[in-house]
mmCIF file of C-alpha atoms in Angstrom:
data_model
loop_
_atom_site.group_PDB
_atom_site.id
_atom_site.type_symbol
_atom_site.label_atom_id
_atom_site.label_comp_id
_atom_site.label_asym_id
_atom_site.label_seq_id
_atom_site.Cartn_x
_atom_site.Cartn_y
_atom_site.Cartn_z
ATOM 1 C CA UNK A 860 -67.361 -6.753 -27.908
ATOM 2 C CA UNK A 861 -63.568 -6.474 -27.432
ATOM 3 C CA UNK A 862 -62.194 -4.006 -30.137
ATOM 4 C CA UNK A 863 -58.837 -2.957 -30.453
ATOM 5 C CA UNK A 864 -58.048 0.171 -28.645
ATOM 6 C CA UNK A 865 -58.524 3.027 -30.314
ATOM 7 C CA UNK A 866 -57.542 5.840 -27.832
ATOM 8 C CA UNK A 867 -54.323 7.556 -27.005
ATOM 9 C CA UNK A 868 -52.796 6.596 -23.266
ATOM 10 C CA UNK A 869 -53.787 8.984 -20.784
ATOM 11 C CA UNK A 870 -50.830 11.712 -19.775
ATOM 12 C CA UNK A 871 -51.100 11.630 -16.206
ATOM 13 C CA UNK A 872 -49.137 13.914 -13.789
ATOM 14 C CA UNK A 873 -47.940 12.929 -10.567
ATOM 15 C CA UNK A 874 -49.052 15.469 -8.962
ATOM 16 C CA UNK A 875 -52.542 15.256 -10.382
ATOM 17 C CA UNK A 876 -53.115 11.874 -8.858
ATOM 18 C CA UNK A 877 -54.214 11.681 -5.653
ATOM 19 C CA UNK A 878 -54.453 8.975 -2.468
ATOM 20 C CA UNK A 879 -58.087 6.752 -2.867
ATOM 21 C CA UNK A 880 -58.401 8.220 -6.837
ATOM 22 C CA UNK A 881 -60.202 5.460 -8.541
ATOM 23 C CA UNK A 882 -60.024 4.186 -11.983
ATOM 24 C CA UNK A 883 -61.679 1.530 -13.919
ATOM 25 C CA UNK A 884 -62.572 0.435 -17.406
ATOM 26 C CA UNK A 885 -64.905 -2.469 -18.454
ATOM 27 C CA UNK A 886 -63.985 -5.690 -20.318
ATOM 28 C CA UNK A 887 -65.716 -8.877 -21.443
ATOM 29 C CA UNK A 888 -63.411 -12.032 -22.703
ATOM 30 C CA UNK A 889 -64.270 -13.683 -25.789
ATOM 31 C CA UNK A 890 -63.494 -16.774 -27.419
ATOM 32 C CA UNK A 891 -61.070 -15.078 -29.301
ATOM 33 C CA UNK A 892 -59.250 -13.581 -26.226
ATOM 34 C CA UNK A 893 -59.021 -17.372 -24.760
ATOM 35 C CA UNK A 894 -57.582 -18.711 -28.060
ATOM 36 C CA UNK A 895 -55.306 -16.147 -28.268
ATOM 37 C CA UNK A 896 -53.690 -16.015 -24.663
ATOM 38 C CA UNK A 897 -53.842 -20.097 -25.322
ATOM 39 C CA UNK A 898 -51.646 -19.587 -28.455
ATOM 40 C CA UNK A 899 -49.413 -16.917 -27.317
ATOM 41 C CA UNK A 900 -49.046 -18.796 -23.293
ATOM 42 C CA UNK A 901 -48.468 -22.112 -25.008
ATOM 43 C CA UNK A 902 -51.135 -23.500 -22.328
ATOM 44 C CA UNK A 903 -53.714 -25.878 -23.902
ATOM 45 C CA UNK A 904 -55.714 -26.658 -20.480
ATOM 46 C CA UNK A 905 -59.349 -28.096 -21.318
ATOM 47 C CA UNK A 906 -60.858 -26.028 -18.973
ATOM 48 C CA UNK A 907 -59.960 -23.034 -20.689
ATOM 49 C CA UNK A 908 -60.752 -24.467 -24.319
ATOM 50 C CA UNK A 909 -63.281 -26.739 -23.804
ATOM 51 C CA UNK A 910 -67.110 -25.800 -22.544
ATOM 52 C CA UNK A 911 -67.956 -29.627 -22.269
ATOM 53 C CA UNK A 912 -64.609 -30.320 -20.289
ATOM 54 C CA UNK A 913 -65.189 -27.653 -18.106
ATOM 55 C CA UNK A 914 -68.630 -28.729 -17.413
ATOM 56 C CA UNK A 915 -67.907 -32.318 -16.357
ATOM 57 C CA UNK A 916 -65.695 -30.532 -13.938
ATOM 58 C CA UNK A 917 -68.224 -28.645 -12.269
ATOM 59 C CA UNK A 918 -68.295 -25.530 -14.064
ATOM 60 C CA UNK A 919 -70.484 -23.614 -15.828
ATOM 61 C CA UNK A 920 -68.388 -22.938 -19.097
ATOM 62 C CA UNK A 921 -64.681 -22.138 -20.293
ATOM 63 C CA UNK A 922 -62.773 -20.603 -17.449
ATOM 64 C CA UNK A 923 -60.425 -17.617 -17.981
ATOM 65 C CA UNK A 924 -56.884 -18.424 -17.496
ATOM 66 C CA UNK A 925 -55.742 -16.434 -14.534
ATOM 67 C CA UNK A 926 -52.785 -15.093 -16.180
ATOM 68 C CA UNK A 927 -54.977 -13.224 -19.256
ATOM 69 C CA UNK A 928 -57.164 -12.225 -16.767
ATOM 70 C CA UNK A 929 -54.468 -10.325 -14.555
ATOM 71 C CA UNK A 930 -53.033 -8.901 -17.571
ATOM 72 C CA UNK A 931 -55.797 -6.700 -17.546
ATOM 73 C CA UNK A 932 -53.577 -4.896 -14.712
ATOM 74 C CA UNK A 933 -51.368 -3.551 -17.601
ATOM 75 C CA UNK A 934 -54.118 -1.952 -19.239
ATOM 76 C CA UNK A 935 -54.874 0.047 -15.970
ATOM 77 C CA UNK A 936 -51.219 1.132 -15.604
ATOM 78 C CA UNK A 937 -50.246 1.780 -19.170
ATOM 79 C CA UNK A 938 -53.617 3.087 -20.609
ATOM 80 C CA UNK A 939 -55.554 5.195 -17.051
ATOM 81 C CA UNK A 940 -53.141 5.619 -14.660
ATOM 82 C CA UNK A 941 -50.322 6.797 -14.859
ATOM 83 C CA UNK A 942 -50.349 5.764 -18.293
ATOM 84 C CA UNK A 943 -48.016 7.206 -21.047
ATOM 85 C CA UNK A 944 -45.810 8.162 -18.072
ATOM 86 C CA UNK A 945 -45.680 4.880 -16.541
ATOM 87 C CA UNK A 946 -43.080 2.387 -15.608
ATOM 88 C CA UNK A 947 -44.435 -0.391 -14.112
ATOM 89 C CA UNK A 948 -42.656 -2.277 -11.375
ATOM 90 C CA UNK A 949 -44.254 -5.010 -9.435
ATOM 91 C CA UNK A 950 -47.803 -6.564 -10.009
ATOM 92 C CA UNK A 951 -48.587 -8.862 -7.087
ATOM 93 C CA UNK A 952 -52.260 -11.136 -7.536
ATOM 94 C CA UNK A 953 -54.127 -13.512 -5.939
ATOM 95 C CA UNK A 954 -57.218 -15.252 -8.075
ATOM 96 C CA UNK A 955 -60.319 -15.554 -5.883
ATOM 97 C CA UNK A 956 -62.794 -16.929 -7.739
ATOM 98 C CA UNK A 957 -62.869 -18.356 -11.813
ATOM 99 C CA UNK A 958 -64.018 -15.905 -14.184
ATOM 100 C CA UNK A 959 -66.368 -17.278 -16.710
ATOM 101 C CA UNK A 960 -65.965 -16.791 -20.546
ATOM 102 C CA UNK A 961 -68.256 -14.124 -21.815
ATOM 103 C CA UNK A 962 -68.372 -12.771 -17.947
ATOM 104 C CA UNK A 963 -68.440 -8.642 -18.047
ATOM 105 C CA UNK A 964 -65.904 -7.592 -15.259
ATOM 106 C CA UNK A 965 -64.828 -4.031 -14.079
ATOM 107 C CA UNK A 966 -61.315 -3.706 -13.576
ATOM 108 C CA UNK A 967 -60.593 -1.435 -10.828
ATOM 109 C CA UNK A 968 -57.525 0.346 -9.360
ATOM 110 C CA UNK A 969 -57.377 2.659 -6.496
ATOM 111 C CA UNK A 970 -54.082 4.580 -5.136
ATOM 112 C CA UNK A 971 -53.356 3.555 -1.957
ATOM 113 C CA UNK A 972 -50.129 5.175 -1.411
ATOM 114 C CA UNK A 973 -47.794 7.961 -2.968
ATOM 115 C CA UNK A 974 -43.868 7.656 -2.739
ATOM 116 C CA UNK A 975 -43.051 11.685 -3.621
ATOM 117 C CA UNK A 976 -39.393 10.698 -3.596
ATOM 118 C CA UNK A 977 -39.271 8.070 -6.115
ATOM 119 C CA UNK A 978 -42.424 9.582 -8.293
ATOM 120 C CA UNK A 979 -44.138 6.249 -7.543
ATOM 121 C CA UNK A 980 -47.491 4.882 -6.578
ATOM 122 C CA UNK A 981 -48.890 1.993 -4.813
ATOM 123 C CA UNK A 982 -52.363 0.682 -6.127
ATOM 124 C CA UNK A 983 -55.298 -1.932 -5.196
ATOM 125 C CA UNK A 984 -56.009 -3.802 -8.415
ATOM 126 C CA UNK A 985 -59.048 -5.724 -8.390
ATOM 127 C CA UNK A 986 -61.394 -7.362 -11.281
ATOM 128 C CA UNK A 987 -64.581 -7.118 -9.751
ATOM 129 C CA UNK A 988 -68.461 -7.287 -10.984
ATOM 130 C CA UNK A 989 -71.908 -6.542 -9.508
ATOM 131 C CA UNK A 990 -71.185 -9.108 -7.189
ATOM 132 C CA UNK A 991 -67.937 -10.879 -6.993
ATOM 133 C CA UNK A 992 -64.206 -10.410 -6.549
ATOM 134 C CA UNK A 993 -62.223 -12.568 -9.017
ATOM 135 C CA UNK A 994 -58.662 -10.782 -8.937
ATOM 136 C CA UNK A 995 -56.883 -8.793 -6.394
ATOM 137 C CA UNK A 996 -53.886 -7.263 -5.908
ATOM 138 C CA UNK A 997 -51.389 -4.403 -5.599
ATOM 139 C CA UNK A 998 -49.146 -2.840 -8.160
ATOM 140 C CA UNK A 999 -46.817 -0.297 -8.330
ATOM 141 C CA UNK A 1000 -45.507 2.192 -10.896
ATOM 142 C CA UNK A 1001 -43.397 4.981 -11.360
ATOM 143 C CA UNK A 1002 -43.646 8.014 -13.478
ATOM 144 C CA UNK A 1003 -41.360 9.306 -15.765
ATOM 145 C CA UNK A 1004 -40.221 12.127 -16.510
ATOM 146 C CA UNK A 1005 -39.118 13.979 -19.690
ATOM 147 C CA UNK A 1006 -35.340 14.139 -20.355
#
């Protein structure tokens, strides 16, 4: 069940992170989260709103718009890592697969790279489960700093 968040962004050093850290959280996307990113995106596709649609079309139910799905990126940067001390720059994503409604994904980010200069970091974003990859990509973010 998808309930609002409830905890405080995480206050993430630079120095603290290190090259291959890992974080994830878990999500599932409801009904709810489809109507809403419909609403908000303006996009009214049938295979996103409608199960019997979707199945004529060879699939198995309601397929998550790639875009909601993806957003889940901002989560990882905002919320794990860096998190109250990020700035997020770039967000690049390629959609392997359809994710399913009610499908329980991990979304996963792992630091590939540290810019010391800039404060910045380079991460793997994927939204994987058991056995699939539906989303990948590669973000970066900076941290900032207290005036």
């Amino acid at each position: 069940k998808n309930l609002i968040m409830s905890f405080e962004p995480h206050d993430r050093k630079y120095e603290d992170v290190l090259i291959n850290d890992v974080f994830t959280f878990n999500h599932t996307f409801s009904r709810r989260d489809i109507d809403a990113f419909s609403k908000l995106s303006g996009d009214r596709n049938l295979l996103h709103l409608d199960g019997d649609f979707a199945l004529r079309k060879g699939f198995k139910t309601e397929v998550v718009f790639g875009m909601l799905s993806a957003s889940l990126f901002s989560r990882l940067i905002g919320m794990y890592c860096p998190g109250k001390n990020a700035l997020y720059l770039s967000q690049s994503v390629d959609f392997k697969k359809p994710l399913f409604l009610n499908s329980e994904i991990t979304v996963k980010g792992t630091v590939l790279k540290k810019f010391d200069k800039f404060k910045m970091i380079k991460m793997k974003t994927e939204i994987i489960d058991d056995i699939n990859t539906y989303v990948t990509g590669e973000a970066s973010a900076r941290f900032i700093i207290d005036a």
